[in-house]
Structures are given as structure tokens and as C-alpha cells.
Coordinates of C-alpha atoms and ligand atoms in Angstrom, one line a residue:
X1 CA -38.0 -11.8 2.1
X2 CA -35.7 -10.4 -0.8
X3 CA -32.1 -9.4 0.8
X4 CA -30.9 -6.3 1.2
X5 CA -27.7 -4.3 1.5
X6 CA -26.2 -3.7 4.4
X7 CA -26.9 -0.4 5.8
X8 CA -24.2 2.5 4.9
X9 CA -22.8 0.1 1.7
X10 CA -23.8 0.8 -2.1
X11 CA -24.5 -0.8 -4.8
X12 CA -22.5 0.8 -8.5
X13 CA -24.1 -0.6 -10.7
X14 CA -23.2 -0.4 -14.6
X15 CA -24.0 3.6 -15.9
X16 CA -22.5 4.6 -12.8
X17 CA -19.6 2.5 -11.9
X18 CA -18.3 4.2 -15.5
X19 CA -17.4 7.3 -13.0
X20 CA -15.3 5.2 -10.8
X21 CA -13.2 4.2 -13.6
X22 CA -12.7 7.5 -14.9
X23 CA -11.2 8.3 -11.2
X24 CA -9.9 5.6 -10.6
X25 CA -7.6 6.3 -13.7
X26 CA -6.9 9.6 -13.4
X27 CA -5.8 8.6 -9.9
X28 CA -3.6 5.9 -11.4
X29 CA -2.2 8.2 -13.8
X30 CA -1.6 10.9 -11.6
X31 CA 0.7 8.8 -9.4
X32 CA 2.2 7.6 -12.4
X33 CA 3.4 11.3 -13.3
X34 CA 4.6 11.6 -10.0
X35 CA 6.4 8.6 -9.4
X36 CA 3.9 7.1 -6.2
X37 CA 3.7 3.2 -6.8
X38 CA 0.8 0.7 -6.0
X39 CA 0.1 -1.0 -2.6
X40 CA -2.1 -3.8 -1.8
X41 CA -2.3 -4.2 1.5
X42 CA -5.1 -6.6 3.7
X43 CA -8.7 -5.5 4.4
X44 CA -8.3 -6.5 7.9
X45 CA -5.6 -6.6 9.8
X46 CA -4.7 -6.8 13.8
X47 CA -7.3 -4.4 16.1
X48 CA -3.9 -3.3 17.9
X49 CA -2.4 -2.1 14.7
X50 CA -5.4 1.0 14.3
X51 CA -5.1 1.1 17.9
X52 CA -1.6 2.5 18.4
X53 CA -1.5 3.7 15.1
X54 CA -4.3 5.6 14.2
X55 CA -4.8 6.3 18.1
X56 CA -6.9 5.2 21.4
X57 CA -8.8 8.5 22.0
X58 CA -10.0 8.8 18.4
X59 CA -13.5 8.3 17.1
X60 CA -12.0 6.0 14.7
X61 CA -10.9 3.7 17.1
X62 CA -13.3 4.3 20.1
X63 CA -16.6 3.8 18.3
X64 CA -16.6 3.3 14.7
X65 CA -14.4 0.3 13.9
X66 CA -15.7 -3.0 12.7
X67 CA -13.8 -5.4 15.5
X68 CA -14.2 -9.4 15.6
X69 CA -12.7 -12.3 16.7
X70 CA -11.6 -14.9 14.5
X71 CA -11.7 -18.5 14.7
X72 CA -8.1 -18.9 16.3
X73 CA -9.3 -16.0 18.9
X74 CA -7.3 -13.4 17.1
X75 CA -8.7 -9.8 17.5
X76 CA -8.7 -8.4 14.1
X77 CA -10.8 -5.2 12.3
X78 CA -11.8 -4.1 8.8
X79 CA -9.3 -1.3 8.0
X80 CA -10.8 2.1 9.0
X81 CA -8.1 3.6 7.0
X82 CA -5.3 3.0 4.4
X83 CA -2.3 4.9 6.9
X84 CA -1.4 2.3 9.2
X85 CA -1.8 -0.9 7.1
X86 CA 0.6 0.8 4.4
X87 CA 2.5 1.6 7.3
X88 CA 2.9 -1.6 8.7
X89 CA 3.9 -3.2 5.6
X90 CA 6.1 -0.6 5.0
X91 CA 7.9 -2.3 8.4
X92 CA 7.4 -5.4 7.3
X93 CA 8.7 -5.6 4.7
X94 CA 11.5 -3.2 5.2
X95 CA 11.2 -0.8 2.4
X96 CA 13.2 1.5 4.5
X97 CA 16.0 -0.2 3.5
X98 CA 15.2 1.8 -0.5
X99 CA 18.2 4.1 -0.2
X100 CA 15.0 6.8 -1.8
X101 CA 11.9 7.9 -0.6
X102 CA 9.3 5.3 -0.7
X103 CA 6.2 6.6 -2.7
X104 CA 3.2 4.6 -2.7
X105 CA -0.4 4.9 -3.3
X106 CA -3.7 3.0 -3.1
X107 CA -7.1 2.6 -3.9
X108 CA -10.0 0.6 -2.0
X109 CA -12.6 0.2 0.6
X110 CA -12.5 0.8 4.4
X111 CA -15.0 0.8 6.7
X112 CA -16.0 2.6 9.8
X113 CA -19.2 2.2 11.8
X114 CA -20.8 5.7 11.7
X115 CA -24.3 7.1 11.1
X116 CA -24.6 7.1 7.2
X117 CA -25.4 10.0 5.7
X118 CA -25.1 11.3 2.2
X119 CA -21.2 11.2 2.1
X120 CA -20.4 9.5 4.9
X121 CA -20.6 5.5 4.3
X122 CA -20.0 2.3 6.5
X123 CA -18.1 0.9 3.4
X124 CA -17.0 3.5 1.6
X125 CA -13.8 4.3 -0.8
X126 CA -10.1 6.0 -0.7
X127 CA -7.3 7.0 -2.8
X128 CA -4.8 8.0 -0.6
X129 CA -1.0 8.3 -0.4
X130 CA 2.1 7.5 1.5
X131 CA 5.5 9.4 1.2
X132 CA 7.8 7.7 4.0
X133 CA 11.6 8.2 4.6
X134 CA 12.2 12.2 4.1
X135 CA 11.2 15.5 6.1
X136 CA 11.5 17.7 3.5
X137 CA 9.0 20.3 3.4
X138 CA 8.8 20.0 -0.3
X139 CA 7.5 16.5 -0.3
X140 CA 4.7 17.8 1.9
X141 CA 3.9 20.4 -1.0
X142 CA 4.0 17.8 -3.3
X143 CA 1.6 15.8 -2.0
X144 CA -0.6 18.8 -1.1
X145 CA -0.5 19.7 -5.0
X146 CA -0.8 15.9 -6.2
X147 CA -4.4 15.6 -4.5
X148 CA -5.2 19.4 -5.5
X149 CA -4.3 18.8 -9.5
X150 CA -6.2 15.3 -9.0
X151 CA -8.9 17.0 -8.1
X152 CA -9.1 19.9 -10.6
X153 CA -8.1 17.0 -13.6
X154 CA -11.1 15.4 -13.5
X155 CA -12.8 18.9 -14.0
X156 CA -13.7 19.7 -10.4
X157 CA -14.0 23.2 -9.3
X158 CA -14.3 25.2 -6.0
X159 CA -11.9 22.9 -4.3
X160 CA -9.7 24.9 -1.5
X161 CA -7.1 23.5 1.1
X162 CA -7.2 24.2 4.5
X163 CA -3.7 23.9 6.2
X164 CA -2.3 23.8 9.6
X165 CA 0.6 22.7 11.4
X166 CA 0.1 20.3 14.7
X167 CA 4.0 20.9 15.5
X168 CA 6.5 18.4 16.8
X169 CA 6.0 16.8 20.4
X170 CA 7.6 19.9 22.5
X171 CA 5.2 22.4 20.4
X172 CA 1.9 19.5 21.2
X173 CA 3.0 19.5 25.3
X174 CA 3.5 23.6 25.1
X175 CA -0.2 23.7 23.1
X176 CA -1.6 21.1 25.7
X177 CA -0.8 23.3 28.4
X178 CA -2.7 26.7 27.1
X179 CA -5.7 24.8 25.3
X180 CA -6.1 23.3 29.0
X181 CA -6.2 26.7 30.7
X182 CA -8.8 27.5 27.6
X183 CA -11.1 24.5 28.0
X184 CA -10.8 23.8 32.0
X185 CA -13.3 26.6 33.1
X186 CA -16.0 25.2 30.1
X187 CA -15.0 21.8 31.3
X188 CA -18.6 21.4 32.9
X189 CA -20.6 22.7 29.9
X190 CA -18.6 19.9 27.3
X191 CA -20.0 16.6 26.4
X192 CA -18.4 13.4 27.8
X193 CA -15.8 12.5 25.3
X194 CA -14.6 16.3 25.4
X195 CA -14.5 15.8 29.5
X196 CA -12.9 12.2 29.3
X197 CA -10.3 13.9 26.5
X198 CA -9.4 16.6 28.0
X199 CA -7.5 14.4 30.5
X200 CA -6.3 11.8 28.0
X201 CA -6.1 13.5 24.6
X202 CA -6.6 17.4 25.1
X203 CA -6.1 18.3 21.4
X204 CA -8.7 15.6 20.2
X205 CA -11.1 17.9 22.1
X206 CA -11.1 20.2 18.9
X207 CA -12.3 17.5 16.6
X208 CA -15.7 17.0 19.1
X209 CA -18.9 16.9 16.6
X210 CA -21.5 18.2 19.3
X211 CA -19.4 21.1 20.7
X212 CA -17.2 22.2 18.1
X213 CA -19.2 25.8 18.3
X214 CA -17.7 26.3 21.9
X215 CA -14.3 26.2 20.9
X216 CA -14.5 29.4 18.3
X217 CA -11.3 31.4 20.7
X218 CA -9.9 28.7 21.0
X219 CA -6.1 29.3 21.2
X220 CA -3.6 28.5 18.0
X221 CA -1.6 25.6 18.1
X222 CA 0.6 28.3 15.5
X223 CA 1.8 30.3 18.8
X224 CA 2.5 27.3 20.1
X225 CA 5.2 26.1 17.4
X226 CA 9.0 25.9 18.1
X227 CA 11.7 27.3 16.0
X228 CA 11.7 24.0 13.6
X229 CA 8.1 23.6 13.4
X230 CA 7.7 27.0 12.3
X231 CA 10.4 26.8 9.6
X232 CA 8.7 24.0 7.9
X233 CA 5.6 25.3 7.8
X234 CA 6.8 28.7 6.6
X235 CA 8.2 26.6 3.7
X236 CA 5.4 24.4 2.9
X237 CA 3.4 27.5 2.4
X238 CA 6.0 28.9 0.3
X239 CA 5.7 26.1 -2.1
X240 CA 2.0 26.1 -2.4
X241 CA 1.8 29.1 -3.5
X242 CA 4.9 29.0 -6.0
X243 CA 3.1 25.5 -7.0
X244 CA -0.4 27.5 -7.7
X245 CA -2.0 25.4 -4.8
X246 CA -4.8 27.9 -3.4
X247 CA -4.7 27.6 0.2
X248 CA -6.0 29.1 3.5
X249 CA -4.7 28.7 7.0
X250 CA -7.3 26.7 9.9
X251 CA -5.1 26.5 12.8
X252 CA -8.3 24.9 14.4
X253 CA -7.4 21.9 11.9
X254 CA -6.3 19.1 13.8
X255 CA -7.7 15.9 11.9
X256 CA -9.5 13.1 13.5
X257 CA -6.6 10.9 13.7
X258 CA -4.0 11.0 16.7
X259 CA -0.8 10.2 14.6
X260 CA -0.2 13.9 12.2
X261 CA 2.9 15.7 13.9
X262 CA 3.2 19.3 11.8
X263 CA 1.6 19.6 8.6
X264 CA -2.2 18.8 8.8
X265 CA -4.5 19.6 5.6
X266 CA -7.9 19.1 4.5
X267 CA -9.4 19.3 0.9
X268 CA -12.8 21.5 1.2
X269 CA -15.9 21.8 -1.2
X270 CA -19.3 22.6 -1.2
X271 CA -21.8 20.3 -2.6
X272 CA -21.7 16.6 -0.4
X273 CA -24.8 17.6 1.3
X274 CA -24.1 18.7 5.1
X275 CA -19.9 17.6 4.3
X276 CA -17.9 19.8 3.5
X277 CA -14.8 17.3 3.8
X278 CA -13.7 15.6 0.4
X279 CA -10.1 14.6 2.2
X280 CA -7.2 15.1 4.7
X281 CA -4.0 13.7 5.3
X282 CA -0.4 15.0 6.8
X283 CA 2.9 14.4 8.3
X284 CA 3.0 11.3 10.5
X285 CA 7.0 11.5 12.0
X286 CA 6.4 9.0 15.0
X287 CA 4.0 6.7 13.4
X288 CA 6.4 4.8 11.8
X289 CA 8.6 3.8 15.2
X290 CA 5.0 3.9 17.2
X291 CA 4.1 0.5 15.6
X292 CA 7.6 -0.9 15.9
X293 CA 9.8 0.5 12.8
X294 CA 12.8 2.8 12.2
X295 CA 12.5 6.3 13.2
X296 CA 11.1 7.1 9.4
X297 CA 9.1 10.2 8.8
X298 CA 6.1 10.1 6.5
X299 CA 3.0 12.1 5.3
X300 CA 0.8 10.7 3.1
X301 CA -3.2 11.5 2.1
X302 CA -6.3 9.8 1.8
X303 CA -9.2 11.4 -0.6
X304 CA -13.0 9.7 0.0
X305 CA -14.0 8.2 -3.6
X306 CA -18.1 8.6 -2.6
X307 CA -17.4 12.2 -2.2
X308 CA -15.8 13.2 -5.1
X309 CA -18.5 11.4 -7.0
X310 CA -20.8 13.1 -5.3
X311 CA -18.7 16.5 -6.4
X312 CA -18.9 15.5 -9.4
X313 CA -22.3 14.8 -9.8
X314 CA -23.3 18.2 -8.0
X315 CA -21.1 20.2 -10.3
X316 CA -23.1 18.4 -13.7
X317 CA -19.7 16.6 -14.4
X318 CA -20.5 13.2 -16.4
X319 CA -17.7 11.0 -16.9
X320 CA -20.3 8.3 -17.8
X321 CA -18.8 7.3 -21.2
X322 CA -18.7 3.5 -22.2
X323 CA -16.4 3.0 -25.0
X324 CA -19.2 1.7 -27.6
X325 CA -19.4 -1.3 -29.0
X326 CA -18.1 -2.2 -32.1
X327 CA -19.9 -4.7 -34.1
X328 CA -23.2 -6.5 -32.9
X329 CA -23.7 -9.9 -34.9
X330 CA -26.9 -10.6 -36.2
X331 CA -27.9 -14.4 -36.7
X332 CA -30.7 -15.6 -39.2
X333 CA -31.6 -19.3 -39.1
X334 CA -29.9 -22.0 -37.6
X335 CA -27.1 -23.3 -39.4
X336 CA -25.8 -19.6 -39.3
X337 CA -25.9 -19.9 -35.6
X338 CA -22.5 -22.1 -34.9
X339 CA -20.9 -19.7 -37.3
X340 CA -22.0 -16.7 -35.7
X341 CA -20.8 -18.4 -32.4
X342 CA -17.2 -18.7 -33.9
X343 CA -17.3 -15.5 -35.8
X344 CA -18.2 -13.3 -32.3
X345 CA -15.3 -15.4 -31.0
X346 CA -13.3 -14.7 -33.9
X347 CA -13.9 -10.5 -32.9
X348 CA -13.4 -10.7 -29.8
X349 CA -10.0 -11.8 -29.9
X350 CA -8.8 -9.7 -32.4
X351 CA -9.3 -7.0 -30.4
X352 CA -13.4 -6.0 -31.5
X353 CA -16.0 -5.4 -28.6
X354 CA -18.3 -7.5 -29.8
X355 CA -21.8 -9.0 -29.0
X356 CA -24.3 -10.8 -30.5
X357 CA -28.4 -12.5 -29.6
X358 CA -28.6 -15.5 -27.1
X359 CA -32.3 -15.8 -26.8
X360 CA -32.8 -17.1 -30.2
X361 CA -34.6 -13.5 -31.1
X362 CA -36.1 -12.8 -34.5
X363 CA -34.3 -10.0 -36.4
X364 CA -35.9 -7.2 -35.7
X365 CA -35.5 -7.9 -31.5
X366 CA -31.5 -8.1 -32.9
X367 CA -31.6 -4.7 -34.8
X368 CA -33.1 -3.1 -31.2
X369 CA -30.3 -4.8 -29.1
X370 CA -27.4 -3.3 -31.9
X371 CA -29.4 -0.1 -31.0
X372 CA -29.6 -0.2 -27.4
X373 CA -26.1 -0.7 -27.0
X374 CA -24.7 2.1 -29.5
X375 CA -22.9 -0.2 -32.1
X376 CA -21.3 1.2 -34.9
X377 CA -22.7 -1.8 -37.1
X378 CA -24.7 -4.6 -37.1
X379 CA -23.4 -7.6 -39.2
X380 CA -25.9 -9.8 -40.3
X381 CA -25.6 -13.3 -41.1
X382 CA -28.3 -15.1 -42.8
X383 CA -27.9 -18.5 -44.5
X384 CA -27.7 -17.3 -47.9
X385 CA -24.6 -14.5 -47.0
X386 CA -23.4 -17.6 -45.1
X387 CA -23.2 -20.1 -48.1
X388 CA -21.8 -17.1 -49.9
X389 CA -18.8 -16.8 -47.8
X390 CA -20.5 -13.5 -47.0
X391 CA -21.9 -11.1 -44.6
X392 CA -24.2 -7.7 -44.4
X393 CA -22.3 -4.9 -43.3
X394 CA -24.7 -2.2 -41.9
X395 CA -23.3 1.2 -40.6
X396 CA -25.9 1.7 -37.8
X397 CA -25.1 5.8 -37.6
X398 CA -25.8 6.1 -41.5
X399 CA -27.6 3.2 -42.1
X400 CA -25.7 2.4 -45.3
X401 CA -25.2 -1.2 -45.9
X402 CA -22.7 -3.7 -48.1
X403 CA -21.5 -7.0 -48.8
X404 CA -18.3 -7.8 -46.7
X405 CA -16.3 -11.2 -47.6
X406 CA -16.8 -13.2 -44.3
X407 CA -12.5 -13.4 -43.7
X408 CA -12.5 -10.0 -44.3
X409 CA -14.8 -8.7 -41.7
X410 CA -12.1 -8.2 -39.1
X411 CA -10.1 -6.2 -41.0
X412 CA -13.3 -4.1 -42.6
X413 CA -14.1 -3.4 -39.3
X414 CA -10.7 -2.9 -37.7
X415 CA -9.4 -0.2 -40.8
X416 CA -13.0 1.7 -40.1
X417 CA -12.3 2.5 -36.7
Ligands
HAM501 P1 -9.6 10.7 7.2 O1 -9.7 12.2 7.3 O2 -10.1 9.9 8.3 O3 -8.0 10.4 7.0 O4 -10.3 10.2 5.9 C1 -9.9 10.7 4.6 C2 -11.2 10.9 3.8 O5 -11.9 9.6 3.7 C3 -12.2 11.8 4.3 O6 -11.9 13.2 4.1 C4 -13.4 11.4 3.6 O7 -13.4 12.0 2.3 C5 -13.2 9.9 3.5 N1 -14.0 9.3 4.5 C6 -13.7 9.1 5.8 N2 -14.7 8.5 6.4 C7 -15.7 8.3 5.5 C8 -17.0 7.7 5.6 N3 -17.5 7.1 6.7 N4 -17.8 7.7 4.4 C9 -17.3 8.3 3.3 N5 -16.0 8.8 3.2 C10 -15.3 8.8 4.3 C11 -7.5 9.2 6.8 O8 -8.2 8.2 6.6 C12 -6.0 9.2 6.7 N6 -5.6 7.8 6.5 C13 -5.5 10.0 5.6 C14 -4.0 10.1 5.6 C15 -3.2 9.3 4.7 N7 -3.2 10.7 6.4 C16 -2.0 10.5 6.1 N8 -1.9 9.6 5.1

């Protein structure tokens, strides 16, 4: 039996992994502009790491993480999510001793046991970002507007953020309090995570799947904000708009991940099939210390690759473009074939994308291949160009062929481009 994929992973193959790039660059590129540098950070690291990080009660970490024990006994898991592993190398390796803010960003797979559907993966992909060491409510903007102007950069439209603020620990206990008196007389009607939640994790009860319709009066966190808590988010909203971030307020919002302490945001568009999600992030103040730093504040995003391709594929954006190739060589007989060999070799490290037969093909076959794969020429060496010290030059676009002098064919090609 042939083998297959693993359920909820994909194959991108070439034609389509061409898209990836084009994000993955812009992404790159983006950061560049506004100053976040690159993280690599393990696929797997300790299972108590997501667990006090991203949070006991969460979906995440109650039923969707890939968990194993390795050989020395260790209990590790695939990364669910890029937050806490940049986080904890953050620690680690004490960036917080950078007398700035430390900006970083990433790009890779995580994993997360759920029931696939079309934009929800088991492996799937994230660009996301980490601003740790300020509590400025402009760096919240920032990042807001970063993901935004990704977004609408690599031509997608219809994109909207929803924002909310999850307040500081006294606004969560004075929230806890009223959503309880909300939720307690439905408590026998709720499934039983909500029931189990509502005693652990009362606020997690809003990010339920199955009865997420019940909760449509639910109170707002928003009435439940302090003094501080207010102010920032007053001022984040300020920016966005000053920064032309179009934005609408959820204060249902409360993310599926238990470390976001005031700003919470998600990135919204129609066209992932039943997902309307294409990615979230916000203010983390107590996740740092939670897994053993400095009491550092962060906030930080993380934007799903498979949707955004899927965006962009909805919307009839193709960013499918292979830079073409420059010169296919064509060999005729066998004494040209060492030379063609060297010559291709020759191309190649002069900076020409070049290609040439390896099954011994007649010309023709050659020609076809030159064809297929959108060369601007086809050089074609025979034995008698060869003895020559020369070599057939054919435009394929025009069809117009000459004579090249064999050390000249670099430079021909090069000063035609
Ligand atoms: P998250 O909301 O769990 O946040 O995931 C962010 C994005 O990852 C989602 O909006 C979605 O686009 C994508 N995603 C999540 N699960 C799947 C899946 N199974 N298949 C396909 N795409 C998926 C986080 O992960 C936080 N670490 C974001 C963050 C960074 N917060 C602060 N900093």
C-alpha cells in the first residue's frame, strides 16, 4: 500500500509553494521596515512550558496538543504556538537585559490536534510576532497596523480587526464575578467544558465552540475595566484610527489562549470556508514572569499561513510567478555532451538559471523541455558549432536565431537580460 499523508498535513508542491514565498517575503520584509528581527526557536519543547504558558483550561492545552515521551522519559510537545517558545528563550537567554524593546518575529509550523477542516490543519503554518519589554499603547498599535498593512501588501481585501480589551488582573476578578452571576442560572443548559470552566476558568467559557450562541447578553468585560485599563485602550484605539487601521470593537473577544491581559485582537475575513479567523494576538503582561522571567510585558501576534493562502486564492490573487529560466542548453551528439556539461556549469555560476537534457533526448524532445519551462533561449550545441568554438543562440519569444562565440555566451546572455 502506497503511503500517505498524515491526516490534517499538506503537501505544496512546486506551482503552489511559489505563493508561500511571495508571503513568506513580504512577511520578511515587512518586519524588516519595522525593525522586528528573526527567531528560531525548537519545534518541541517541554509539555509544562504550553502548560503554564499558553494555559491549563484552554483547548490548546486540554485536547489538541501533540504530547510524547522521549527516550530519557522527558514529557515534551510539538509547539501548538510560536508565544511561549519565543517567550521562553526570550528568558533564556536574557534578552531583557537589551536596554530597547526586543522585537522579534517568526515563521513556521505548529501543530495542534483538531478536526481538520478547510483552514484549520494538524500541521499548519504562522507568522507571528513578539514585542516584549514596554507597555506602551503605541507598540500595541503598531503591531495591530504591522499584520493589517501585511495583509493588505500582498493585495488582500475585506480584512477588518476586531479589538477588545481583557483588562489587568483586578478588571479579570471584577469581570469574573458578573459573567458568573450571567452564566450560573444557564449553568445546567451548558456543555461540560463550559460547566467544568465556569469553576476553573470562567472567562474561557466565552471561547466554547458548541454554545457560543447562549452567550449573545453576555456582559462586557469593557464595564468591567479599571481606570488604567481603560486609558490604554482608549489610546490604542486612538492610534488605529490616526494609523488608518479599520477596526470594530468585540468585547465578546477573548482569544483561545489564557495568557492576553488588555488588548486582545483578531484579524477577520470572509472566504476560508466556515473560518472567519485569519489571526489574533495581544498583550501578554504576566506571561513573561508566569514561566520564570522578569516582570517584562509583551504583545505579540500570530497570523495562520494556510489561511491567508486560502484568502488569497478566494479573492483570484496569484502570486504564482517563477522567475523564468534563462537559457536551456541543447546538446547534439556526443562529444558535445561533456561540453554542454561544463558549459551549464559554467551558467550557473555566473549567476544564469540554467538547465539543460539528461535523458539523452533527441532535439526536438530538447526544444519542448526549453518550452515547457519558459526559457528565454535555447542554446544549441551541435558538434560542428562545437569544433567552431561556437554556439546557436535562439530567442525562444521571437524565434530569431545567431551565432554566439562559445566564451561569449555568458556575457551575450547576461547584457540581454
Ligand atoms: P491563535 O489564535 O491560537 O494565537 O492562532 C493564531 C492563528 O493561527 C489563527 O488565527 C489561525 O489563523 C492560525 N491557526 C491556529 N490554529 C490553526 C489550525 N489548526 N489550522 C490552521 N491555522 C491555524 C496564537 O497562536 C498566539 N500565539 C498568537 C499570539 C502571538 N499572541 C500573542 N503573540
Amino acid at each position: 500500500m502506497a503511503f500517505q499523508k498524515p491526516k490534517g498535513t499538506q503537501d505544496f508542491l512546486p506551482g503552489t509553494v511559489e505563493i508561500w514565498q511571495t508571503v513568506e517575503q513580504k512577511a520578511r520584509e515587512m518586519c524588516r521596515r519595522f525593525n522586528y528581527k528573526e527567531i528560531r526557536t525548537p519545534i518541541f519543547e517541554s509539555t509544562e512550558l504550553f502548560e503554564r504558558g499558553v494555559g491549563e483550561t484552554t483547548d490548546v492545552v486540554e485536547k489538541e496538543m501533540y504530547t510524547f515521551s522521549d527516550k530519557g522519559n522527558r514529557s515534551m510537545t510539538l509547539r501548538p504556538e510560536g508565544t511561549a517558545g519565543a517567550v521562553r528563550s526570550y528568558v533564556e537567554n536574557k534578552l531583557y537585559g537589551d536596554p530597547d524593546v526586543t522585537k522579534l518575529y517568526y515563521i513556521g509550523p505548529m501543530f495542534r490536534y483538531e478536526r481538520p477542516q478547510a483552514g484549520r490543519y494538524r500541521q499548519f503554518h504562522q507568522f507571528g510576532v513578539e514585542a516584549l519589554g514596554a507597555v506602551d499603547p503605541s507598540l500595541d498599535a503598531e503591531i495591530i497596523s504591522l499584520g493589517y498593512h501585511f495583509m493588505k501588501e500582498i493585495g488582500l481585501s475585506g480584512v477588518l480587526v476586531e479589538i477588545n480589551s481583557v483588562g489587568n488582573a483586578d478588571s479579570r476578578a471584577a469581570y469574573r464575578q458578573t459573567l458568573l452571576d450571567f452564566l450560573t442560572p444557564m449553568k445546567e443548559t451548558l456543555c461540560k467544558d463550559c460547566q467544568s470552566r465556569m469553576e476553573r476558568n470562567p472567562l474561557r467559557v466565552l471561547d466554547c465552540k458548541v454554545d457560543q450562541e447562549k452567550f449573545g447578553d453576555a456582559p462586557s468585560i469593557l464595564d468591567s475595566l479599571d481606570e488604567e485599563c481603560a486609558t490604554h485602550f482608549e489610546k490604542v484605539k486612538q492610534l488605529l484610527s490616526a494609523m488608518g487601521v479599520e477596526y470594530r470593537i468585540n468585547h465578546r473577544l477573548v482569544r483561545g489562549l489564557d495568557y492576553y491581559t488588555h488588548t486582545a485582537f483578531e484579524y477577520k475575513a470572509q472566504g476560508i470556508g466556515a473560518i472567519d479567523t485569519v489571526g489574533g494576538g495581544g498583550r501578554y503582561n504576566g506571561l513573561v514572569a508566569s514561566i520564570g522571567g522578569p516582570d517584562q510585558p509583551g504583545i505579540g501576534f500570530g497570523l495562520g499561513m494556510e489561511r491567508i493562502a486560502l484568502l488569497l486564492e478566494h479573492q483570484g490573487i496569484s502570486c504564482n510567478e517563477q522567475a523564468p529560466l534563462d537559457v536551456y542548453l541543447v546538446g547534439l551528439g556526443e562529444q558535445a555532451e561533456d561540453e554542454v556539461a561544463k558549459l551549464l556549469n559554467q551558467l550557473r555560476v555566473a549567476g544564469i538559471a540554467a538547465e539543460k537534457d539528461y535523458q539523452g533526448r533527441k532535439m526536438k524532445a530538447q526544444m519542448k523541455s526549453a518550452e515547457r519551462m519558459q526559457a528565454r533561449f535555447a542554446a544549441i550545441l551541435g558538434e560542428d558549432e562545437w569544433s567552431r568554438g561556437e554556439i546557436a543562440l535562439k530567442q525562444l519569444s521571437t524565434g530569431e536565431q545567431r551565432m554566439v562565440k562559445l566564451d561569449e555566451l555568458i556575457q551575450t546572455i547576461q547584457q540581454s537580460s
